[in-house]
PDB file of C-alpha atoms and ligand atoms in Angstrom:
ATOM      1  CA  MET F   1      66.781  87.098 108.933  1.00  0.00           C
ATOM      2  CA  ILE F   2      66.074  90.463 108.233  1.00  0.00           C
ATOM      3  CA  ALA F   3      67.001  94.244 109.632  1.00  0.00           C
ATOM      4  CA  LEU F   4      65.649  97.170 108.980  1.00  0.00           C
ATOM      5  CA  SER F   5      68.300  99.935 108.067  1.00  0.00           C
ATOM      6  CA  ILE F   6      66.349 103.697 108.397  1.00  0.00           C
ATOM      7  CA  ALA F   7      69.079 106.088 107.445  1.00  0.00           C
ATOM      8  CA  GLY F   8      69.986 108.531 104.184  1.00  0.00           C
ATOM      9  CA  PHE F   9      71.284 107.745 100.895  1.00  0.00           C
ATOM     10  CA  ASP F  10      75.092 108.373  99.736  1.00  0.00           C
ATOM     11  CA  PRO F  11      74.731 108.658  95.923  1.00  0.00           C
ATOM     12  CA  SER F  12      78.458 107.418  96.017  1.00  0.00           C
ATOM     13  CA  GLY F  13      78.207 104.442  97.112  1.00  0.00           C
ATOM     14  CA  GLY F  14      80.353 104.586 100.155  1.00  0.00           C
ATOM     15  CA  ALA F  15      78.325 105.533 102.848  1.00  0.00           C
ATOM     16  CA  GLY F  16      74.717 105.660 104.515  1.00  0.00           C
ATOM     17  CA  ILE F  17      71.950 103.774 103.372  1.00  0.00           C
ATOM     18  CA  LEU F  18      73.989 101.452 100.774  1.00  0.00           C
ATOM     19  CA  ALA F  19      76.453 100.796 103.134  1.00  0.00           C
ATOM     20  CA  ASP F  20      74.172  99.269 105.799  1.00  0.00           C
ATOM     21  CA  VAL F  21      72.035  97.291 102.710  1.00  0.00           C
ATOM     22  CA  LYS F  22      75.765  96.133 101.088  1.00  0.00           C
ATOM     23  CA  THR F  23      77.206  95.235 104.782  1.00  0.00           C
ATOM     24  CA  PHE F  24      73.750  92.867 105.648  1.00  0.00           C
ATOM     25  CA  GLN F  25      73.912  91.449 102.441  1.00  0.00           C
ATOM     26  CA  ALA F  26      77.459  90.457 102.519  1.00  0.00           C
ATOM     27  CA  LEU F  27      76.611  88.668 106.139  1.00  0.00           C
ATOM     28  CA  GLY F  28      73.696  86.864 104.926  1.00  0.00           C
ATOM     29  CA  VAL F  29      71.192  89.087 106.578  1.00  0.00           C
ATOM     30  CA  TYR F  30      67.677  90.198 104.146  1.00  0.00           C
ATOM     31  CA  PRO F  31      68.583  94.252 103.932  1.00  0.00           C
ATOM     32  CA  THR F  32      64.919  96.426 103.866  1.00  0.00           C
ATOM     33  CA  ALA F  33      65.963 100.034 103.995  1.00  0.00           C
ATOM     34  CA  VAL F  34      63.597 103.506 104.599  1.00  0.00           C
ATOM     35  CA  ILE F  35      65.600 106.939 103.231  1.00  0.00           C
ATOM     36  CA  THR F  36      65.429 109.706 105.752  1.00  0.00           C
ATOM     37  CA  ALA F  37      67.246 111.906 103.780  1.00  0.00           C
ATOM     38  CA  LEU F  38      69.299 112.711 100.326  1.00  0.00           C
ATOM     39  CA  THR F  39      72.493 113.675  99.807  1.00  0.00           C
ATOM     40  CA  ALA F  40      74.417 115.664  97.249  1.00  0.00           C
ATOM     41  CA  GLN F  41      77.618 114.371  97.566  1.00  0.00           C
ATOM     42  CA  ASN F  42      80.902 112.067  96.923  1.00  0.00           C
ATOM     43  CA  VAL F  43      83.657 111.028  99.741  1.00  0.00           C
ATOM     44  CA  LYS F  44      85.317 114.414  99.389  1.00  0.00           C
ATOM     45  CA  GLN F  45      82.325 116.519 100.078  1.00  0.00           C
ATOM     46  CA  VAL F  46      78.780 116.701 101.211  1.00  0.00           C
ATOM     47  CA  GLU F  47      76.981 119.903  98.442  1.00  0.00           C
ATOM     48  CA  SER F  48      73.742 119.680  99.476  1.00  0.00           C
ATOM     49  CA  VAL F  49      70.873 117.492 102.012  1.00  0.00           C
ATOM     50  CA  GLU F  50      67.269 117.141 100.981  1.00  0.00           C
ATOM     51  CA  SER F  51      65.317 115.823 103.915  1.00  0.00           C
ATOM     52  CA  VAL F  52      62.347 113.253 103.255  1.00  0.00           C
ATOM     53  CA  ASN F  53      59.022 114.439 105.561  1.00  0.00           C
ATOM     54  CA  PRO F  54      59.010 112.085 108.371  1.00  0.00           C
ATOM     55  CA  ASP F  55      55.607 111.750 107.598  1.00  0.00           C
ATOM     56  CA  PHE F  56      56.719 110.006 104.395  1.00  0.00           C
ATOM     57  CA  VAL F  57      59.534 108.048 106.569  1.00  0.00           C
ATOM     58  CA  ALA F  58      56.941 106.895 109.246  1.00  0.00           C
ATOM     59  CA  LYS F  59      54.250 105.951 106.102  1.00  0.00           C
ATOM     60  CA  GLN F  60      57.278 103.403 104.951  1.00  0.00           C
ATOM     61  CA  ILE F  61      58.439 102.249 108.354  1.00  0.00           C
ATOM     62  CA  ASP F  62      54.758 100.915 108.747  1.00  0.00           C
ATOM     63  CA  LEU F  63      54.510  99.604 105.376  1.00  0.00           C
ATOM     64  CA  ILE F  64      57.547  97.907 105.708  1.00  0.00           C
ATOM     65  CA  LEU F  65      56.875  96.447 109.749  1.00  0.00           C
ATOM     66  CA  ALA F  66      53.041  95.519 108.347  1.00  0.00           C
ATOM     67  CA  GLU F  67      54.269  92.424 106.019  1.00  0.00           C
ATOM     68  CA  GLU F  68      57.872  91.498 107.390  1.00  0.00           C
ATOM     69  CA  ASP F  69      58.490  90.192 110.723  1.00  0.00           C
ATOM     70  CA  ILE F  70      61.443  92.193 111.555  1.00  0.00           C
ATOM     71  CA  ASN F  71      63.266  92.695 115.187  1.00  0.00           C
ATOM     72  CA  TYR F  72      66.024  94.534 114.869  1.00  0.00           C
ATOM     73  CA  ALA F  73      66.812  97.917 113.160  1.00  0.00           C
ATOM     74  CA  LYS F  74      69.704 100.536 113.140  1.00  0.00           C
ATOM     75  CA  THR F  75      69.298 104.215 112.044  1.00  0.00           C
ATOM     76  CA  GLY F  76      71.861 106.148 110.656  1.00  0.00           C
ATOM     77  CA  MET F  77      71.244 109.734 109.347  1.00  0.00           C
ATOM     78  CA  LEU F  78      67.920 111.023 111.108  1.00  0.00           C
ATOM     79  CA  TYR F  79      69.435 114.804 109.931  1.00  0.00           C
ATOM     80  CA  SER F  80      66.479 116.406 112.222  1.00  0.00           C
ATOM     81  CA  ALA F  81      64.983 116.278 115.666  1.00  0.00           C
ATOM     82  CA  GLU F  82      61.162 115.757 114.494  1.00  0.00           C
ATOM     83  CA  MET F  83      63.065 112.709 112.314  1.00  0.00           C
ATOM     84  CA  VAL F  84      64.436 111.241 115.176  1.00  0.00           C
ATOM     85  CA  GLU F  85      61.088 111.614 117.751  1.00  0.00           C
ATOM     86  CA  MET F  86      58.924 109.598 114.933  1.00  0.00           C
ATOM     87  CA  VAL F  87      62.223 107.107 114.445  1.00  0.00           C
ATOM     88  CA  ALA F  88      61.645 107.163 118.467  1.00  0.00           C
ATOM     89  CA  SER F  89      58.389 106.721 118.691  1.00  0.00           C
ATOM     90  CA  LYS F  90      58.320 103.988 116.095  1.00  0.00           C
ATOM     91  CA  VAL F  91      60.547 101.680 117.741  1.00  0.00           C
ATOM     92  CA  LYS F  92      58.268 101.821 121.241  1.00  0.00           C
ATOM     93  CA  GLU F  93      55.713 100.971 118.657  1.00  0.00           C
ATOM     94  CA  TYR F  94      57.241  98.041 117.154  1.00  0.00           C
ATOM     95  CA  ASN F  95      59.108  96.722 120.035  1.00  0.00           C
ATOM     96  CA  LEU F  96      62.121  97.074 117.471  1.00  0.00           C
ATOM     97  CA  LYS F  97      66.343  96.385 118.564  1.00  0.00           C
ATOM     98  CA  LEU F  98      67.668  99.348 118.074  1.00  0.00           C
ATOM     99  CA  VAL F  99      71.329  99.734 117.204  1.00  0.00           C
ATOM    100  CA  VAL F 100      72.026 103.789 116.858  1.00  0.00           C
ATOM    101  CA  ASP F 101      74.800 104.893 114.696  1.00  0.00           C
ATOM    102  CA  PRO F 102      74.363 109.117 115.547  1.00  0.00           C
ATOM    103  CA  VAL F 103      75.460 110.343 112.490  1.00  0.00           C
ATOM    104  CA  LEU F 104      76.051 114.588 112.696  1.00  0.00           C
ATOM    105  CA  VAL F 105      79.066 115.176 110.059  1.00  0.00           C
ATOM    106  CA  ALA F 106      80.561 113.236 107.310  1.00  0.00           C
ATOM    107  CA  GLY F 107      84.040 112.686 107.598  1.00  0.00           C
ATOM    108  CA  SER F 108      84.711 114.925 104.545  1.00  0.00           C
ATOM    109  CA  GLY F 109      83.193 117.658 106.956  1.00  0.00           C
ATOM    110  CA  GLY F 110      80.109 117.861 105.630  1.00  0.00           C
ATOM    111  CA  VAL F 111      76.752 118.485 107.868  1.00  0.00           C
ATOM    112  CA  LEU F 112      74.061 115.700 107.946  1.00  0.00           C
ATOM    113  CA  SER F 113      72.407 117.004 111.408  1.00  0.00           C
ATOM    114  CA  GLN F 114      70.526 120.153 112.225  1.00  0.00           C
ATOM    115  CA  ASP F 115      71.736 121.780 115.373  1.00  0.00           C
ATOM    116  CA  ASN F 116      69.123 120.435 118.238  1.00  0.00           C
ATOM    117  CA  LEU F 117      70.023 116.526 116.757  1.00  0.00           C
ATOM    118  CA  VAL F 118      72.619 115.785 119.817  1.00  0.00           C
ATOM    119  CA  GLU F 119      69.595 117.148 122.300  1.00  0.00           C
ATOM    120  CA  THR F 120      66.617 115.363 121.104  1.00  0.00           C
ATOM    121  CA  LEU F 121      69.246 111.909 120.257  1.00  0.00           C
ATOM    122  CA  LYS F 122      69.928 112.127 124.103  1.00  0.00           C
ATOM    123  CA  LYS F 123      66.116 112.671 124.880  1.00  0.00           C
ATOM    124  CA  HIS F 124      64.683 110.416 122.417  1.00  0.00           C
ATOM    125  CA  LEU F 125      66.670 107.865 120.817  1.00  0.00           C
ATOM    126  CA  LEU F 126      69.574 106.639 123.051  1.00  0.00           C
ATOM    127  CA  PRO F 127      66.854 105.495 125.814  1.00  0.00           C
ATOM    128  CA  VAL F 128      64.839 103.019 123.410  1.00  0.00           C
ATOM    129  CA  ALA F 129      68.398 101.530 121.835  1.00  0.00           C
ATOM    130  CA  GLU F 130      70.730  98.317 122.357  1.00  0.00           C
ATOM    131  CA  LEU F 131      73.150 100.518 121.083  1.00  0.00           C
ATOM    132  CA  THR F 132      74.811 103.536 120.062  1.00  0.00           C
ATOM    133  CA  THR F 133      78.564 103.535 117.953  1.00  0.00           C
ATOM    134  CA  PRO F 134      79.623 106.856 118.153  1.00  0.00           C
ATOM    135  CA  ASN F 135      83.250 107.895 117.095  1.00  0.00           C
ATOM    136  CA  ILE F 136      85.142 109.969 118.861  1.00  0.00           C
ATOM    137  CA  HIS F 137      83.769 113.553 117.380  1.00  0.00           C
ATOM    138  CA  GLU F 138      80.425 111.796 117.558  1.00  0.00           C
ATOM    139  CA  ALA F 139      80.969 110.928 121.092  1.00  0.00           C
ATOM    140  CA  GLU F 140      82.511 114.678 122.424  1.00  0.00           C
ATOM    141  CA  ALA F 141      79.380 116.206 120.258  1.00  0.00           C
ATOM    142  CA  LEU F 142      76.807 114.453 122.718  1.00  0.00           C
ATOM    143  CA  THR F 143      79.047 114.498 125.757  1.00  0.00           C
ATOM    144  CA  GLY F 144      80.415 117.779 125.359  1.00  0.00           C
ATOM    145  CA  LEU F 145      84.057 116.387 126.828  1.00  0.00           C
ATOM    146  CA  GLU F 146      87.230 116.588 124.911  1.00  0.00           C
ATOM    147  CA  ILE F 147      88.690 113.485 123.881  1.00  0.00           C
ATOM    148  CA  LYS F 148      92.534 113.584 123.142  1.00  0.00           C
ATOM    149  CA  ASP F 149      93.282 109.839 124.500  1.00  0.00           C
ATOM    150  CA  GLU F 150      91.667 106.446 125.099  1.00  0.00           C
ATOM    151  CA  ASP F 151      90.816 108.055 128.375  1.00  0.00           C
ATOM    152  CA  ASP F 152      89.214 111.056 127.453  1.00  0.00           C
ATOM    153  CA  ALA F 153      86.940 107.936 125.486  1.00  0.00           C
ATOM    154  CA  CYS F 154      86.261 106.158 128.664  1.00  0.00           C
ATOM    155  CA  LYS F 155      84.444 108.772 130.310  1.00  0.00           C
ATOM    156  CA  ALA F 156      82.737 109.656 127.358  1.00  0.00           C
ATOM    157  CA  ALA F 157      82.200 105.892 126.920  1.00  0.00           C
ATOM    158  CA  CYS F 158      80.786 105.556 130.541  1.00  0.00           C
ATOM    159  CA  GLU F 159      78.699 109.148 130.438  1.00  0.00           C
ATOM    160  CA  LEU F 160      76.542 107.943 127.045  1.00  0.00           C
ATOM    161  CA  GLY F 161      76.283 103.992 128.878  1.00  0.00           C
ATOM    162  CA  LYS F 162      73.991 105.993 131.396  1.00  0.00           C
ATOM    163  CA  LEU F 163      71.650 106.408 128.466  1.00  0.00           C
ATOM    164  CA  CYS F 164      72.347 102.800 126.692  1.00  0.00           C
ATOM    165  CA  PRO F 165      74.643 100.658 125.974  1.00  0.00           C
ATOM    166  CA  THR F 166      77.747 102.531 124.609  1.00  0.00           C
ATOM    167  CA  VAL F 167      80.869 101.821 122.158  1.00  0.00           C
ATOM    168  CA  VAL F 168      83.035 104.234 121.417  1.00  0.00           C
ATOM    169  CA  THR F 169      85.290 103.150 117.970  1.00  0.00           C
ATOM    170  CA  GLY F 170      88.925 103.717 118.060  1.00  0.00           C
ATOM    171  CA  GLY F 171      89.274 104.580 114.500  1.00  0.00           C
ATOM    172  CA  HIS F 172      90.237 107.990 115.424  1.00  0.00           C
ATOM    173  CA  LEU F 173      92.225 106.918 118.343  1.00  0.00           C
ATOM    174  CA  ASN F 174      94.725 103.658 118.803  1.00  0.00           C
ATOM    175  CA  GLY F 175      92.496 101.892 116.369  1.00  0.00           C
ATOM    176  CA  ARG F 176      90.747  99.473 120.039  1.00  0.00           C
ATOM    177  CA  ASP F 177      87.030 100.096 120.527  1.00  0.00           C
ATOM    178  CA  ILE F 178      85.794 101.090 124.258  1.00  0.00           C
ATOM    179  CA  PHE F 179      82.462  99.235 125.201  1.00  0.00           C
ATOM    180  CA  TYR F 180      80.296 100.513 128.085  1.00  0.00           C
ATOM    181  CA  GLN F 181      77.343  98.192 129.297  1.00  0.00           C
ATOM    182  CA  SER F 182      75.791  99.475 132.485  1.00  0.00           C
ATOM    183  CA  SER F 183      72.690  97.182 134.309  1.00  0.00           C
ATOM    184  CA  LEU F 184      71.037  97.186 137.534  1.00  0.00           C
ATOM    185  CA  ASN F 185      73.780  95.423 139.272  1.00  0.00           C
ATOM    186  CA  GLU F 186      76.496  95.686 137.011  1.00  0.00           C
ATOM    187  CA  LYS F 187      78.297  97.794 135.001  1.00  0.00           C
ATOM    188  CA  SER F 188      81.351  96.876 132.977  1.00  0.00           C
ATOM    189  CA  LEU F 189      83.851  98.900 130.512  1.00  0.00           C
ATOM    190  CA  GLY F 190      85.469  96.614 128.335  1.00  0.00           C
ATOM    191  CA  PHE F 191      87.712  97.166 124.791  1.00  0.00           C
ATOM    192  CA  ILE F 192      88.065  95.385 121.511  1.00  0.00           C
ATOM    193  CA  ASP F 193      91.832  95.226 120.469  1.00  0.00           C
ATOM    194  CA  GLY F 194      91.768  96.801 116.669  1.00  0.00           C
ATOM    195  CA  GLU F 195      94.418  98.474 114.663  1.00  0.00           C
ATOM    196  CA  ILE F 196      94.917 101.472 112.590  1.00  0.00           C
ATOM    197  CA  LEU F 197      94.980 101.202 109.391  1.00  0.00           C
ATOM    198  CA  LYS F 198      96.762 102.909 106.482  1.00  0.00           C
ATOM    199  CA  SER F 199      93.757 103.665 103.986  1.00  0.00           C
ATOM    200  CA  ASN F 200      92.173 106.494 102.020  1.00  0.00           C
ATOM    201  CA  ASN F 201      89.024 103.879 101.924  1.00  0.00           C
ATOM    202  CA  THR F 202      87.409 104.576 104.573  1.00  0.00           C
ATOM    203  CA  HIS F 203      84.322 106.930 103.921  1.00  0.00           C
ATOM    204  CA  GLY F 204      81.285 104.339 105.353  1.00  0.00           C
ATOM    205  CA  SER F 205      83.354 103.054 107.839  1.00  0.00           C
ATOM    206  CA  GLY F 206      80.840 104.185 110.268  1.00  0.00           C
ATOM    207  CA  CYS F 207      77.963 103.115 108.543  1.00  0.00           C
ATOM    208  CA  THR F 208      79.664  99.822 107.935  1.00  0.00           C
ATOM    209  CA  TYR F 209      80.343  98.871 111.259  1.00  0.00           C
ATOM    210  CA  SER F 210      77.209  99.720 112.664  1.00  0.00           C
ATOM    211  CA  ALA F 211      75.234  97.749 109.701  1.00  0.00           C
ATOM    212  CA  ALA F 212      77.718  94.776 110.565  1.00  0.00           C
ATOM    213  CA  VAL F 213      76.538  95.180 114.677  1.00  0.00           C
ATOM    214  CA  THR F 214      72.930  94.935 113.878  1.00  0.00           C
ATOM    215  CA  ALA F 215      73.565  92.182 110.920  1.00  0.00           C
ATOM    216  CA  TYR F 216      75.718  90.295 114.286  1.00  0.00           C
ATOM    217  CA  LEU F 217      73.012  90.379 116.156  1.00  0.00           C
ATOM    218  CA  VAL F 218      69.735  89.526 114.522  1.00  0.00           C
ATOM    219  CA  LYS F 219      72.400  86.519 113.872  1.00  0.00           C
ATOM    220  CA  GLY F 220      71.639  85.621 117.294  1.00  0.00           C
ATOM    221  CA  LEU F 221      75.425  86.092 118.696  1.00  0.00           C
ATOM    222  CA  SER F 222      76.105  88.142 122.199  1.00  0.00           C
ATOM    223  CA  LEU F 223      76.377  92.132 122.447  1.00  0.00           C
ATOM    224  CA  VAL F 224      80.233  91.654 122.735  1.00  0.00           C
ATOM    225  CA  GLU F 225      80.543  88.994 119.930  1.00  0.00           C
ATOM    226  CA  SER F 226      79.270  91.252 117.846  1.00  0.00           C
ATOM    227  CA  LEU F 227      81.371  93.566 118.327  1.00  0.00           C
ATOM    228  CA  LYS F 228      83.566  91.976 118.065  1.00  0.00           C
ATOM    229  CA  GLN F 229      83.229  90.486 115.219  1.00  0.00           C
ATOM    230  CA  ALA F 230      81.879  93.343 113.358  1.00  0.00           C
ATOM    231  CA  SER F 231      85.268  95.283 114.089  1.00  0.00           C
ATOM    232  CA  TYR F 232      87.410  92.140 111.723  1.00  0.00           C
ATOM    233  CA  PHE F 233      84.730  92.822 108.970  1.00  0.00           C
ATOM    234  CA  THR F 234      85.119  96.435 108.685  1.00  0.00           C
ATOM    235  CA  LYS F 235      88.308  96.105 108.494  1.00  0.00           C
ATOM    236  CA  LYS F 236      88.330  93.857 105.927  1.00  0.00           C
ATOM    237  CA  ALA F 237      85.921  95.734 103.861  1.00  0.00           C
ATOM    238  CA  ILE F 238      88.645  98.634 104.353  1.00  0.00           C
ATOM    239  CA  GLU F 239      91.829  96.507 103.745  1.00  0.00           C
ATOM    240  CA  ASN F 240      89.845  95.612 100.068  1.00  0.00           C
ATOM    241  CA  GLY F 241      88.554  99.309 100.002  1.00  0.00           C
ATOM    242  CA  SER F 242      89.012 101.361  96.741  1.00  0.00           C
ATOM    243  CA  HIS F 243      87.731 104.763  95.231  1.00  0.00           C
ATOM    244  CA  GLY F 244      87.951 105.849  99.032  1.00  0.00           C
ATOM    245  CA  THR F 245      85.654 103.486 100.427  1.00  0.00           C
ATOM    246  CA  LEU F 246      84.810 100.027 101.528  1.00  0.00           C
ATOM    247  CA  ASN F 247      84.452  97.101  99.959  1.00  0.00           C
ATOM    248  CA  GLN F 248      82.003  95.278 101.840  1.00  0.00           C
ATOM    249  CA  ILE F 249      81.725  92.227  99.859  1.00  0.00           C
ATOM    250  CA  TRP F 250      85.397  91.470 100.261  1.00  0.00           C
ATOM    251  CA  ARG F 251      84.558  87.536 101.449  1.00  0.00           C
ATOM    252  CA  LEU F 252      83.198  86.980  97.853  1.00  0.00           C
ATOM    253  CA  ASN F 253      86.939  87.718  95.830  1.00  0.00           C
ATOM    254  CA  GLN F 254      88.628  85.720  98.077  1.00  0.00           C
ATOM    255  CA  PRO F 255      90.265  82.510  96.389  1.00  0.00           C
TER     256      PRO F 255
HETATM  257  O1  PXL T   1      79.314 108.672 107.697  1.00  0.00           O
HETATM  258  C1  PXL T   1      78.470 109.054 108.091  1.00  0.00           C
HETATM  259  C2  PXL T   1      77.390 109.023 106.888  1.00  0.00           C
HETATM  260  C3  PXL T   1      75.460 108.838 106.858  1.00  0.00           C
HETATM  261  N1  PXL T   1      74.775 108.722 106.408  1.00  0.00           N
HETATM  262  C4  PXL T   1      74.846 109.481 104.803  1.00  0.00           C
HETATM  263  C5  PXL T   1      76.362 109.618 105.276  1.00  0.00           C
HETATM  264  C6  PXL T   1      77.333 109.388 105.730  1.00  0.00           C
HETATM  265  C7  PXL T   1      79.024 110.447 105.268  1.00  0.00           C
HETATM  266  O2  PXL T   1      79.084 111.301 104.306  1.00  0.00           O
HETATM  267  O3  PXL T   1      76.757 110.042 103.892  1.00  0.00           O
HETATM  268  C8  PXL T   1      73.827 109.604 104.005  1.00  0.00           C
END
């Protein structure tokens, strides 16, 4: 079992590609990873960003997929419209099943995307995705709706659900995730129970959650079951966290 993460590098080890790789590994999925951008940051602030040339990122993807039989990928920080369009074309070329974490801004407030990213994500990447996993801030940016409560989050999930199955994560509301899926003959809105944890060790929770969903999909779980398991996995990683970040290998530390 193998998965690919296409995401940015956070040297603090908490978010981005390191969070994805740790999560894949912890869940028994072999991690492969293509870096889209370097960041100079710690858990408190993003100082600066250096994007990798999209042509070079395309080469990295091509080389990995030439060797490995990979069906599932996830994206994190893509930073530029050019990167988004290139990744969307690779998803089509290789018929990848894709989970999109629509990373725009770090939890610390640092900007991880260029201005036109929202439009490009909606136009090119979400329509080729199996799932997107926005938090409420990302869902607000993607829909233009203000999200103050769960009803607002449901509206945003339904709006984004026109583009691809969507889970609006509840970490900034009451802890419940909202899942919306629409197909030709069925539209469904569901809730995945969760709780708000009083913890400072949350840097990288969005990355960890979306990587965990991807890993469970690779392992053959249904989409809804993958969302449930990923929510539990992320909760435990936060509970066992330290240094402001999650501990994805919490299971290794269990007696
Ligand atoms: O949490 C979103 C995120 C994604 N990718 C990178 C990040 C962060 C947050 O800091 O640094 C590289």
